Amino acid sequence: MAALVGVVAIVLSLAQANGVAAVFNAQAFRSDVTLLTHNDLYGNTSTRQAATIVLSARQSQEKSQVGCEALQETLWTLANGTDLDFLRYLDYEKVTDDVGLYWIGNGGAPGCKAITTLGKVQTTACDTRLPALCSHSASLSSPASTDVGPRWQASVNTGKATVLGYRDKLSFRFLGLKYAPRPARFGYSKYQAPSDNISALAYGPGCVQSGCREPSCSEDCLFLNVWTPYLPTKVPSTTKKAVMLWIHGGGFTSGYGSDTTFDGGNMASRGDVVVVTINYRLSTLGHLALDNTTLRGNYWLSDQIAALDWVRAHIEDFGGDKQQVTIFGQSAGAASVRALLASPLAKGKFSRAILQSVPGGVGYAKTFSEYLSISEATALTKSILDETSCAQPDKSLQLACLRALDPVSLVGGRTVARYPVVDGTYLTSKELLLNGSGPTLDVAVMTGVMRDDGDPFSAFSKSSNASQALIEQGYNAAEIIGSNKFPVPNGLNTTLDIFNLTSRVATDAMFRCLTQSTAYSSVSNGVFPAVYSYEIDRGYQISEWSPNPPTCEAPITPGHPYGDPNAPYFHCHSGELYSVFGTIIRQGRQPRDQNDIPFSQYLLDSWTAFGRTKNPNPARDFLRARGFANTSAIVEGTTPWGTVDAGNPKLRALNVKPKDEGFRELEQCAVLGFPLDYYAD
């Protein structure tokens, strides 16, 4: 590794001559670099704080020290009582049984020291060629505190560009990377290769949405963010990580890839994956369609496909594997995943898909899964034309008027476009075809809901009559009440009893029924090679959105000042997001009981296991190697999560003690007109 020392020496001497610290460059460094820590998701309150930077290059102790100095670190010196179990992961998936040995600092003791992956320190001849463990001094970042100073910066060469990011304790972070140039308003985006020097130290602006304008939001908003625990020196690397690309929700009218709820650091670190989040155009700017013009909608979908093209072109330079891409999203993000599964232009760009709480069925939810025709979308566009004074007889004048408007007026009016449409190019059928008439897809799928997903889409009724409350919310009260499948709870609070009924109906009619039909129908007709189904029975509602308060919040009790998750409350839409991304602590929330963080560990471990292997059951040897005792205990205490069997469909009920159950509310779904075989025929 003489080349490594030569490059490092040149970089250091140039930096010293200019009086500044050198910026680490992955490709020039000539060694793969991994950030490794236990990461139990407890943040700074964790009792397991040890972290190290792993240099894969095998070289002498002296050269390893020079390599660490290039990262502005030193060879790792162990503190007394350091928990070293996480080092076992360095031997995971080795083809031989030998125990790894790595250079560390000698702590002032004579001789050169190395440590085994079992934590045994030994004196070793200094010219032995070994990989090395460097100190890792970067702190945890948070929404309120991020240090992007030169000491922590790292650059990656990709294509004709050099991208400057930084590291914190958990991952290398590259934020605000443009994946496509600003498209013309109501034009389709296309991936464009980056060039020159790019700063990726801060998020780019979000896409224009109601209440957000320049500079926080812009029409020039097609940015993505990358979190990776690993940077290779050469591409293709033999140690590529699975990629998980997140698509945010927000009803197709709001949301950001930079939302810190979805910070990818914990998922990348604990799950050993590369995480990507994206912006895409929203509301009328992302969806407007008008017949007999070039406005055919689905601009948002072209954005998402362009982001996938960027990932396929560049993610390997950031340690990812372009052949192992999972797309996952929640709510409108899950509807996006569904549309990408349906789109012929997205085929082959990903191999796994997770759909969390896809809206579909009745009312507000219908058009997320059943796509409008151009003529149907045009009927809605006419209202927008009227409201914006662009309703002129000549279509070309209408387009010119719409393109000249302040973008905020297009997304903040009484009527906005937010519908996927059958444009004949990006979407060619009115829904994802699961009845056997469409193509089979080599994509493993995981899909599910929150137990009370419909709570935010119901409302407290002023009526004490259940039928009247259902009618107010657009349901066929006679069929629902007359079926005797939806009894009204008989509690002490009539208003809450009726809300329980309408929330149950909303959950079934807008989320659960068609999610279960999606799983059943796709398996019945062999659309996907594997389908896993779940329902989450524990929620921690995000602080930014908690409708119908306090129904989605665990009730506060003297023994549980932050809420008692074991007491009755609604497990609502978006209630899984903190847990899936492992961001409860990072977002400034407190564990409500001793199970909140272990449950988050289990969900994150299951989601990333699916990303790595197409199977949500974390491998037991992986968990042992990582020292993930809590998830190990859960996995060992239950049967494996199986794929959906059309003959006996089951879901995994996800809670502190997961279990398998048959699909839920099947009789109720039939009453609502959404039987299990709804999509099958």
XYZ file of C-alpha atoms in Angstrom:
681
model
C 0.000 0.000 0.000
C 2.861 2.383 -0.750
C 0.501 4.244 -3.066
C -1.794 5.012 -0.128
C 1.005 6.561 1.894
C 2.219 8.518 -1.123
C -1.207 9.971 -1.867
C -1.845 10.753 1.782
C 1.543 12.423 2.156
C 0.944 14.620 -0.894
C -2.533 15.617 0.303
C -1.299 16.354 3.815
C 1.669 18.392 2.606
C -0.515 20.470 0.286
C -2.998 21.040 3.078
C -0.289 22.041 5.528
C 1.240 24.399 2.977
C -2.103 26.147 2.649
C -2.787 26.113 6.372
C -5.985 24.065 6.044
C -6.935 20.506 6.799
C -7.105 18.075 3.896
C -10.498 16.795 2.802
C -10.640 13.032 2.680
C -11.431 11.687 -0.796
C -12.686 8.126 -0.975
C -11.151 7.195 -4.308
C -7.785 8.869 -3.704
C -7.485 7.223 -0.303
C -6.878 3.743 -1.726
C -8.698 1.984 1.105
C -12.345 1.231 1.712
C -13.620 3.120 4.756
C -16.431 1.966 7.063
C -18.018 3.736 10.030
C -18.844 1.109 12.640
C -20.697 1.417 15.922
C -23.250 -0.623 17.831
C -26.062 1.954 17.462
C -28.868 0.831 19.730
C -30.940 3.948 18.783
C -30.671 5.446 22.274
C -28.484 8.270 20.961
C -26.292 10.044 23.476
C -28.013 8.244 26.352
C -26.738 4.876 25.128
C -24.390 2.906 27.348
C -22.685 1.560 24.216
C -20.942 4.583 22.721
C -17.875 2.939 21.164
C -17.323 3.729 17.487
C -14.477 3.234 15.056
C -13.482 3.907 11.461
C -12.386 0.748 9.681
C -9.653 0.890 7.022
C -9.752 -2.267 4.914
C -6.298 -1.834 3.348
C -3.776 -4.275 4.781
C -0.589 -2.417 5.669
C 1.971 -1.897 8.410
C 1.153 -0.236 11.699
C 3.030 2.922 10.680
C 1.202 3.248 7.387
C -2.118 2.588 9.100
C -1.427 5.452 11.490
C -0.764 7.717 8.500
C -4.064 6.571 7.001
C -5.927 7.470 10.195
C -4.248 10.878 10.245
C -5.543 11.527 6.731
C -9.000 11.265 8.294
C -7.807 13.578 11.090
C -8.021 10.664 13.485
C -5.498 8.320 15.113
C -5.297 4.589 15.556
C -8.114 3.663 17.931
C -7.139 3.562 21.594
C -9.461 1.552 23.799
C -10.987 3.098 26.890
C -11.502 0.976 29.970
C -14.775 -0.911 29.891
C -15.376 -0.414 26.170
C -18.037 -2.794 24.870
C -16.366 -4.509 21.929
C -19.108 -6.922 20.865
C -19.839 -4.888 17.742
C -16.401 -5.782 16.328
C -17.674 -9.291 15.596
C -19.524 -7.868 12.615
C -16.173 -7.398 10.876
C -16.044 -11.177 10.425
C -19.667 -11.515 9.302
C -20.081 -13.321 5.971
C -16.395 -14.220 5.775
C -15.837 -17.322 3.702
C -13.197 -18.546 6.166
C -13.361 -19.147 9.912
C -10.297 -17.092 10.806
C -10.724 -14.359 13.412
C -9.944 -10.897 12.080
C -7.022 -8.900 13.460
C -6.824 -5.088 13.205
C -4.275 -2.457 14.143
C -5.187 -0.204 17.065
C -3.257 2.388 19.069
C -0.901 1.217 21.783
C -2.087 3.733 24.379
C 1.507 4.600 25.272
C 2.489 0.988 25.891
C 5.568 -0.442 24.174
C 5.220 -2.288 20.887
C 2.514 -2.326 18.234
C -0.960 -3.447 19.248
C -3.696 -5.205 17.337
C -7.130 -6.395 18.375
C -9.125 -9.411 17.283
C -12.783 -9.170 16.388
C -13.414 -11.021 19.658
C -11.903 -8.100 21.569
C -8.531 -9.623 22.479
C -5.591 -7.190 22.319
C -2.185 -8.562 21.421
C 1.286 -7.295 20.607
C 2.057 -7.791 16.915
C 5.133 -7.226 14.758
C 4.860 -3.658 13.482
C 5.508 -4.539 9.844
C 2.644 -7.059 9.726
C 0.144 -6.111 7.048
C -3.253 -5.714 8.717
C -6.400 -3.636 8.280
C -6.837 -0.944 10.901
C -9.293 0.619 13.325
C -9.074 4.393 13.632
C -10.631 6.582 16.271
C -13.994 8.064 15.314
C -14.415 11.454 16.962
C -17.445 12.793 15.106
C -20.489 13.300 17.291
C -24.096 12.420 16.627
C -25.828 15.026 14.524
C -29.321 16.235 15.360
C -31.902 18.535 13.781
C -30.585 21.315 16.025
C -26.858 20.549 15.880
C -24.795 19.539 12.877
C -21.057 20.095 12.431
C -20.055 20.195 8.766
C -16.623 21.682 9.433
C -13.571 20.682 7.371
C -12.433 18.065 9.880
C -15.493 15.937 9.159
C -15.752 16.500 5.431
C -15.378 13.731 2.871
C -15.543 13.808 -0.896
C -16.551 11.234 -3.477
C -15.781 11.206 -7.181
C -18.767 10.144 -9.245
C -18.834 10.451 -13.004
C -17.324 13.837 -13.833
C -18.222 15.326 -10.462
C -16.619 15.510 -7.040
C -19.207 15.612 -4.269
C -18.344 17.085 -0.874
C -20.233 15.700 2.115
C -19.393 15.049 5.736
C -19.563 12.401 8.406
C -21.148 12.234 11.795
C -20.932 9.330 14.203
C -23.325 7.148 12.230
C -22.753 7.724 8.531
C -21.294 9.708 5.698
C -23.933 12.267 4.733
C -24.317 13.775 1.262
C -27.235 16.189 1.207
C -28.897 18.245 -1.503
C -27.611 16.375 -4.560
C -29.395 17.425 -7.720
C -30.617 14.390 -9.641
C -32.191 16.267 -12.552
C -32.074 19.845 -13.831
C -35.010 22.130 -13.212
C -37.670 21.041 -15.696
C -39.931 23.436 -17.498
C -43.183 23.939 -15.622
C -45.436 20.984 -16.503
C -42.505 19.307 -18.252
C -41.034 15.878 -17.597
C -37.755 15.537 -15.774
C -34.807 13.510 -16.984
C -31.745 12.374 -15.090
C -28.664 14.404 -15.907
C -25.162 13.362 -14.888
C -23.562 15.722 -12.362
C -20.362 17.570 -13.153
C -17.766 19.809 -11.503
C -17.441 20.270 -7.742
C -20.664 19.876 -5.778
C -21.273 20.836 -2.168
C -23.533 18.306 -0.444
C -23.282 19.773 3.057
C -26.887 21.003 3.313
C -30.315 20.015 2.048
C -31.596 21.563 -1.139
C -34.890 23.469 -1.188
C -38.128 21.527 -1.082
C -40.631 21.482 -3.907
C -43.154 24.324 -3.912
C -46.152 23.572 -1.714
C -48.800 25.483 0.148
C -47.209 27.789 2.699
C -43.665 27.339 1.392
C -42.008 29.559 -1.194
C -38.502 30.739 -2.110
C -35.918 30.179 -0.769
C -37.151 27.254 1.362
C -39.141 25.826 -1.546
C -38.556 26.194 -5.256
C -39.495 24.813 -8.642
C -35.798 23.921 -8.864
C -36.206 21.228 -6.228
C -35.161 17.875 -7.648
C -32.668 16.946 -4.957
C -31.844 13.736 -3.157
C -29.871 12.866 -0.033
C -27.558 9.932 0.656
C -26.515 8.342 3.954
C -23.938 5.571 3.797
C -21.860 3.715 6.395
C -19.264 2.779 3.792
C -17.232 4.403 1.037
C -15.292 2.237 -1.414
C -12.001 3.251 -2.932
C -12.690 1.378 -6.167
C -15.892 0.787 -8.100
C -17.225 -1.772 -8.558
C -16.561 -2.783 -4.979
C -16.849 -6.311 -3.668
C -18.578 -5.006 -0.528
C -21.600 -3.170 -1.868
C -24.520 -2.315 0.394
C -28.209 -2.690 -0.359
C -29.934 0.616 -1.149
C -33.201 1.827 0.373
C -34.821 4.746 -1.457
C -37.516 6.509 0.566
C -40.430 8.386 -0.998
C -42.156 10.724 1.444
C -45.894 11.033 1.872
C -48.045 14.121 2.247
C -51.089 13.511 0.082
C -49.139 14.418 -3.090
C -49.417 18.038 -1.941
C -46.751 18.394 0.750
C -43.614 16.856 2.185
C -39.844 16.909 1.890
C -37.038 14.432 1.412
C -35.232 16.536 4.011
C -37.812 15.888 6.745
C -35.680 14.910 9.738
C -38.194 12.243 10.743
C -36.705 10.349 7.799
C -33.066 11.104 8.601
C -31.263 8.098 7.179
C -28.328 7.959 9.583
C -29.732 5.429 12.037
C -31.117 3.193 9.310
C -27.843 3.253 7.366
C -25.735 2.616 10.454
C -27.781 -0.041 12.197
C -29.117 -1.701 9.045
C -25.820 -1.587 7.104
C -27.560 -0.144 4.056
C -27.319 2.990 1.943
C -30.355 5.244 2.432
C -31.620 7.732 -0.146
C -34.471 10.225 0.258
C -35.858 12.386 -2.538
C -37.951 15.432 -3.330
C -40.507 15.284 -6.127
C -42.922 17.855 -7.536
C -46.178 18.259 -5.670
C -49.751 19.403 -6.082
C -50.729 21.149 -9.319
C -47.086 21.625 -10.319
C -46.606 17.870 -10.227
C -49.967 16.622 -11.487
C -51.839 19.037 -13.776
C -53.400 17.407 -16.834
C -55.455 19.037 -19.593
C -56.836 17.193 -22.592
C -55.847 18.164 -26.130
C -52.614 19.730 -24.859
C -49.120 18.583 -23.904
C -50.170 18.654 -20.237
C -50.624 14.974 -19.437
C -49.770 14.906 -15.727
C -47.470 12.522 -13.842
C -44.568 14.985 -13.711
C -44.026 13.800 -10.130
C -43.642 10.238 -11.398
C -41.062 11.297 -13.968
C -39.135 12.890 -11.083
C -39.118 9.657 -9.105
C -37.952 7.663 -12.124
C -35.203 10.224 -12.770
C -34.082 9.790 -9.150
C -33.918 6.031 -9.680
C -31.817 6.640 -12.788
C -29.428 8.775 -10.716
C -29.179 5.987 -8.153
C -28.409 3.401 -10.800
C -25.734 5.638 -12.313
C -23.998 6.826 -9.139
C -24.895 4.946 -5.977
C -22.014 2.481 -6.265
C -19.578 5.376 -5.789
C -21.283 5.886 -2.411
C -21.026 2.218 -1.441
C -24.442 1.087 -2.692
C -25.474 -1.793 -4.928
C -27.590 -0.681 -7.880
C -28.870 -4.235 -8.276
C -30.317 -4.244 -4.747
C -32.551 -1.188 -4.620
C -35.631 -1.112 -2.388
C -38.199 1.611 -2.961
C -40.319 2.287 0.090
C -42.763 4.935 1.136
C -45.726 5.739 3.335
C -49.157 7.118 2.417
C -48.695 9.079 -0.841
C -45.140 7.724 -0.805
C -46.572 4.197 -0.758
C -48.972 5.196 -3.543
C -45.850 6.306 -5.420
C -44.303 2.880 -4.880
C -47.495 1.322 -6.223
C -47.392 3.582 -9.287
C -43.733 2.722 -9.891
C -44.672 -0.958 -9.788
C -47.323 -0.181 -12.410
C -45.153 2.033 -14.619
C -43.454 0.421 -17.622
C -40.775 3.129 -17.447
C -39.703 2.057 -13.945
C -39.388 -1.648 -14.680
C -35.995 -3.104 -13.796
C -34.881 -0.094 -11.763
C -35.558 -1.709 -8.345
C -35.945 -5.221 -6.962
C -37.830 -4.737 -3.686
C -40.783 -2.583 -2.669
C -42.330 -1.707 0.701
C -45.764 -0.083 0.735
C -46.716 1.451 4.083
C -50.381 2.466 4.360
C -51.322 2.885 0.702
C -54.545 4.905 0.430
C -57.186 3.329 -1.763
C -60.884 2.590 -1.790
C -63.331 5.386 -1.057
C -63.408 9.149 -0.805
C -60.103 10.947 -0.440
C -58.169 7.680 -0.725
C -59.654 6.427 -3.997
C -57.488 8.179 -6.575
C -54.199 7.176 -4.938
C -54.669 3.638 -6.267
C -57.323 4.028 -8.990
C -55.939 6.402 -11.576
C -57.911 9.076 -13.403
C -58.163 9.342 -17.151
C -56.951 12.541 -18.793
C -60.559 13.591 -19.368
C -61.448 12.996 -15.705
C -58.421 15.002 -14.615
C -59.367 17.763 -17.059
C -62.715 18.208 -15.323
C -60.797 19.097 -12.169
C -58.340 21.263 -14.082
C -61.216 23.441 -15.281
C -61.824 24.521 -11.692
C -58.165 25.487 -11.415
C -58.429 27.473 -14.653
C -61.448 29.331 -13.306
C -59.847 30.069 -9.943
C -56.633 31.366 -11.521
C -58.409 33.409 -14.235
C -56.709 31.271 -16.874
C -59.992 29.950 -18.337
C -59.526 31.317 -21.834
C -61.029 29.848 -25.013
C -57.670 29.111 -26.619
C -55.735 26.198 -25.057
C -52.378 27.764 -25.877
C -53.390 30.889 -23.969
C -54.490 28.735 -21.035
C -51.071 27.080 -20.922
C -49.249 30.389 -21.217
C -51.334 31.788 -18.373
C -50.685 28.781 -16.113
C -46.961 28.895 -16.817
C -46.777 32.589 -15.974
C -48.483 32.338 -12.579
C -46.707 32.591 -9.252
C -46.109 28.915 -8.393
C -47.519 29.356 -4.889
C -50.875 30.367 -6.361
C -51.034 27.028 -8.179
C -50.441 24.942 -5.062
C -52.326 27.073 -2.553
C -55.705 27.539 -4.223
C -59.066 26.052 -3.285
C -58.617 23.403 -5.977
C -55.330 21.647 -6.674
C -54.345 18.696 -8.836
C -52.967 15.748 -6.868
C -53.928 12.716 -8.912
C -51.967 10.068 -10.813
C -53.389 9.836 -14.332
C -53.394 7.302 -17.140
C -51.221 9.255 -19.551
C -50.305 6.317 -21.795
C -46.588 6.604 -21.090
C -45.812 6.647 -17.381
C -49.077 4.929 -16.438
C -50.880 2.816 -19.005
C -53.667 1.225 -16.940
C -56.121 2.574 -14.388
C -54.513 0.592 -11.575
C -51.693 -1.775 -10.744
C -52.773 -4.936 -12.543
C -52.944 -7.844 -10.111
C -55.504 -10.035 -11.893
C -53.007 -11.798 -14.123
C -53.576 -9.563 -17.140
C -50.462 -7.489 -16.528
C -46.763 -8.336 -16.445
C -45.137 -10.390 -13.720
C -42.481 -8.435 -11.864
C -39.279 -9.711 -10.292
C -39.835 -7.541 -7.225
C -40.273 -8.786 -3.659
C -43.049 -6.870 -1.904
C -43.914 -6.032 1.688
C -47.173 -4.220 2.361
C -49.246 -3.315 5.384
C -51.095 -0.753 7.456
C -51.339 0.813 10.866
C -54.129 -0.707 12.935
C -56.066 2.577 12.977
C -54.844 4.181 9.752
C -58.250 5.726 9.146
C -58.409 7.754 12.362
C -57.075 10.998 10.810
C -59.514 10.624 7.905
C -62.529 10.324 10.142
C -64.032 13.110 12.231
C -65.882 13.626 15.477
C -69.572 13.902 14.694
C -71.901 16.291 16.463
C -74.642 13.728 16.022
C -75.378 11.073 18.617
C -76.812 8.890 15.865
C -74.340 6.444 14.322
C -76.150 6.313 10.982
C -76.128 10.077 10.686
C -72.416 10.194 11.511
C -71.656 7.660 8.771
C -73.775 9.532 6.235
C -71.978 12.788 7.077
C -68.692 11.104 6.191
C -69.934 9.690 2.902
C -70.670 6.084 3.844
C -73.685 3.881 3.147
C -75.023 3.792 6.677
C -77.873 1.390 5.921
C -75.536 -1.315 4.616
C -72.934 -0.794 7.319
C -75.304 -0.716 10.284
C -77.632 -3.295 8.751
C -74.819 -5.794 8.268
C -74.328 -6.150 12.035
C -70.595 -6.374 11.287
C -69.844 -2.899 12.625
C -71.422 -2.705 16.086
C -71.212 0.653 17.819
C -69.102 0.373 20.990
C -71.119 0.778 24.156
C -68.919 3.009 26.280
C -69.431 5.966 28.567
C -68.801 8.589 25.863
C -71.239 8.472 22.934
C -69.159 10.843 20.807
C -66.076 8.669 21.227
C -68.095 5.489 20.665
C -69.330 6.810 17.318
C -65.826 8.005 16.431
C -64.589 4.467 17.085
C -67.117 3.258 14.526
C -66.327 5.836 11.833
C -62.588 5.403 12.361
C -62.932 1.636 11.986
C -64.914 2.062 8.775
C -62.377 4.574 7.435
C -59.460 2.269 8.222
C -61.119 -0.622 6.413
C -62.506 1.344 3.474
C -59.433 3.509 2.831
C -56.481 1.307 3.818
C -56.865 -2.214 5.201
C -59.228 -3.898 2.744
C -57.410 -3.061 -0.466
C -53.978 -3.539 1.099
C -54.995 -7.092 1.978
C -56.530 -7.598 -1.459
C -53.280 -6.383 -3.023
C -51.320 -9.030 -1.133
C -53.837 -11.808 -1.754
C -54.464 -11.024 -5.430
C -50.807 -10.640 -6.354
C -50.027 -14.000 -4.747
C -53.051 -15.694 -6.321
C -51.917 -14.596 -9.773
C -48.153 -14.908 -9.327
C -47.448 -11.229 -9.955
C -44.523 -11.009 -7.499
C -42.114 -13.753 -6.370
C -42.708 -13.057 -2.660
C -45.217 -10.958 -0.727
C -45.152 -10.219 3.005
C -48.087 -8.641 4.827
C -48.193 -6.839 8.174
C -50.306 -4.708 10.465
C -48.721 -2.513 13.148
C -50.438 -2.500 16.538
C -48.229 0.067 18.264
C -47.879 3.704 17.222
C -45.878 6.765 18.214
C -47.486 9.689 16.437
C -45.171 12.241 14.845
C -45.272 15.594 16.621
C -45.906 17.568 13.409
C -49.181 15.808 12.611
C -51.579 14.382 15.166
C -55.177 14.814 13.924
C -58.278 14.384 16.066
C -56.329 14.972 19.272
C -55.726 13.235 21.541
C -56.879 10.013 19.884
C -53.503 9.133 18.315
C -51.542 9.800 21.507
C -50.853 7.266 24.223
C -52.657 8.594 27.319
C -50.518 10.267 29.956
C -50.669 8.651 33.386
C -48.768 9.273 36.636
C -46.493 6.352 35.838
C -46.079 7.317 32.176
C -45.563 11.081 31.829
C -44.952 10.739 28.070
C -47.910 8.414 27.527
C -48.681 4.782 28.271
C -48.447 2.699 25.066
C -50.188 -0.186 26.813
C -53.326 1.855 27.480
C -56.068 2.120 24.828
C -55.395 4.653 22.065
C -55.478 4.760 18.266
C -52.443 3.557 16.317
C -52.768 6.088 13.548
C -51.556 6.904 10.068
C -47.848 7.885 10.245
C -47.504 6.301 13.681
C -44.747 3.941 12.503
C -42.372 6.503 10.977
C -40.218 7.226 14.032
C -39.851 3.516 14.684
C -38.991 2.481 11.129
C -36.272 5.135 10.824
C -35.089 4.832 14.423
C -35.516 8.564 15.023
C -37.523 8.725 18.266
C -34.570 10.072 20.264
C -33.115 12.081 17.377
C -36.412 13.922 16.953
C -36.375 14.958 20.587
C -39.117 12.579 21.695
C -38.853 10.505 24.844
C -39.326 6.753 25.174
C -42.762 6.323 26.719
C -41.854 2.987 28.275
C -39.083 0.410 28.200
C -40.377 -1.064 24.925
C -40.428 1.953 22.596
C -36.778 1.735 21.555
C -36.583 -2.094 21.372
C -39.714 -2.032 19.185
C -38.079 0.569 16.952
C -34.961 -1.604 16.801
C -37.085 -4.542 15.687
C -38.964 -2.617 12.989
C -35.801 -1.023 11.605
C -34.033 -4.392 11.665
C -36.950 -6.045 9.848
C -37.229 -3.331 7.189
C -33.493 -3.342 6.475
C -33.374 -7.155 6.491
C -35.935 -7.013 3.696
C -33.773 -4.441 1.922
C -30.690 -6.641 2.173
C -32.236 -10.058 1.531
C -35.855 -9.669 0.270
C -36.894 -11.260 3.573
C -38.010 -9.245 6.640
C -36.744 -11.882 9.075
C -33.357 -10.627 10.311
C -30.826 -13.449 10.088
C -29.920 -14.714 13.539
C -26.201 -14.800 12.776
C -26.420 -11.183 11.572
C -28.083 -10.157 14.840
C -25.474 -12.018 16.892
C -22.639 -10.431 14.933
C -24.104 -6.964 15.512
C -24.865 -7.631 19.161
C -28.545 -6.789 18.656
C -29.846 -8.634 21.700
C -33.337 -7.109 21.788
C -34.227 -8.010 18.216
C -32.592 -11.409 18.697
C -34.908 -12.079 21.633
C -37.970 -11.079 19.596
C -36.938 -13.204 16.609
C -36.155 -16.212 18.772
C -39.455 -15.831 20.620
C -41.689 -16.078 17.566
C -42.105 -18.118 14.414
C -40.562 -16.746 11.203
C -42.574 -14.156 9.306
C -43.804 -16.065 6.282
C -44.872 -15.012 2.814
C -48.577 -14.670 2.082
C -50.240 -17.945 1.112
C -53.363 -17.410 -0.992
C -54.901 -20.556 0.494
C -54.495 -19.318 4.061
C -53.456 -15.668 3.992
C -51.811 -14.392 7.151
C -50.215 -11.175 8.243
C -47.594 -10.387 10.841
C -49.154 -8.388 13.682
C -46.257 -6.159 14.717
C -46.057 -5.229 18.363
C -43.682 -5.827 21.247
C -44.485 -9.523 20.833
C -45.125 -10.084 17.110
C -47.440 -12.868 16.031
C -49.110 -14.224 12.924
C -52.826 -13.738 12.357
C -55.271 -14.302 9.570
C -56.141 -11.272 7.475
C -58.350 -8.932 9.475
C -61.886 -7.608 8.981
C -62.640 -9.795 5.948
C -66.392 -9.813 6.556
C -66.396 -6.073 7.128
C -64.439 -5.502 3.924
C -67.002 -7.518 1.978
C -69.784 -5.323 3.392
C -67.907 -2.235 2.209
C -67.570 -3.637 -1.311
C -63.875 -4.495 -1.052
C -63.698 -8.290 -0.692
C -60.386 -10.098 -0.482
C -60.441 -10.940 -4.197
C -61.247 -7.353 -5.228
C -58.119 -7.087 -7.397
C -57.854 -10.790 -8.232
C -60.399 -11.060 -11.062
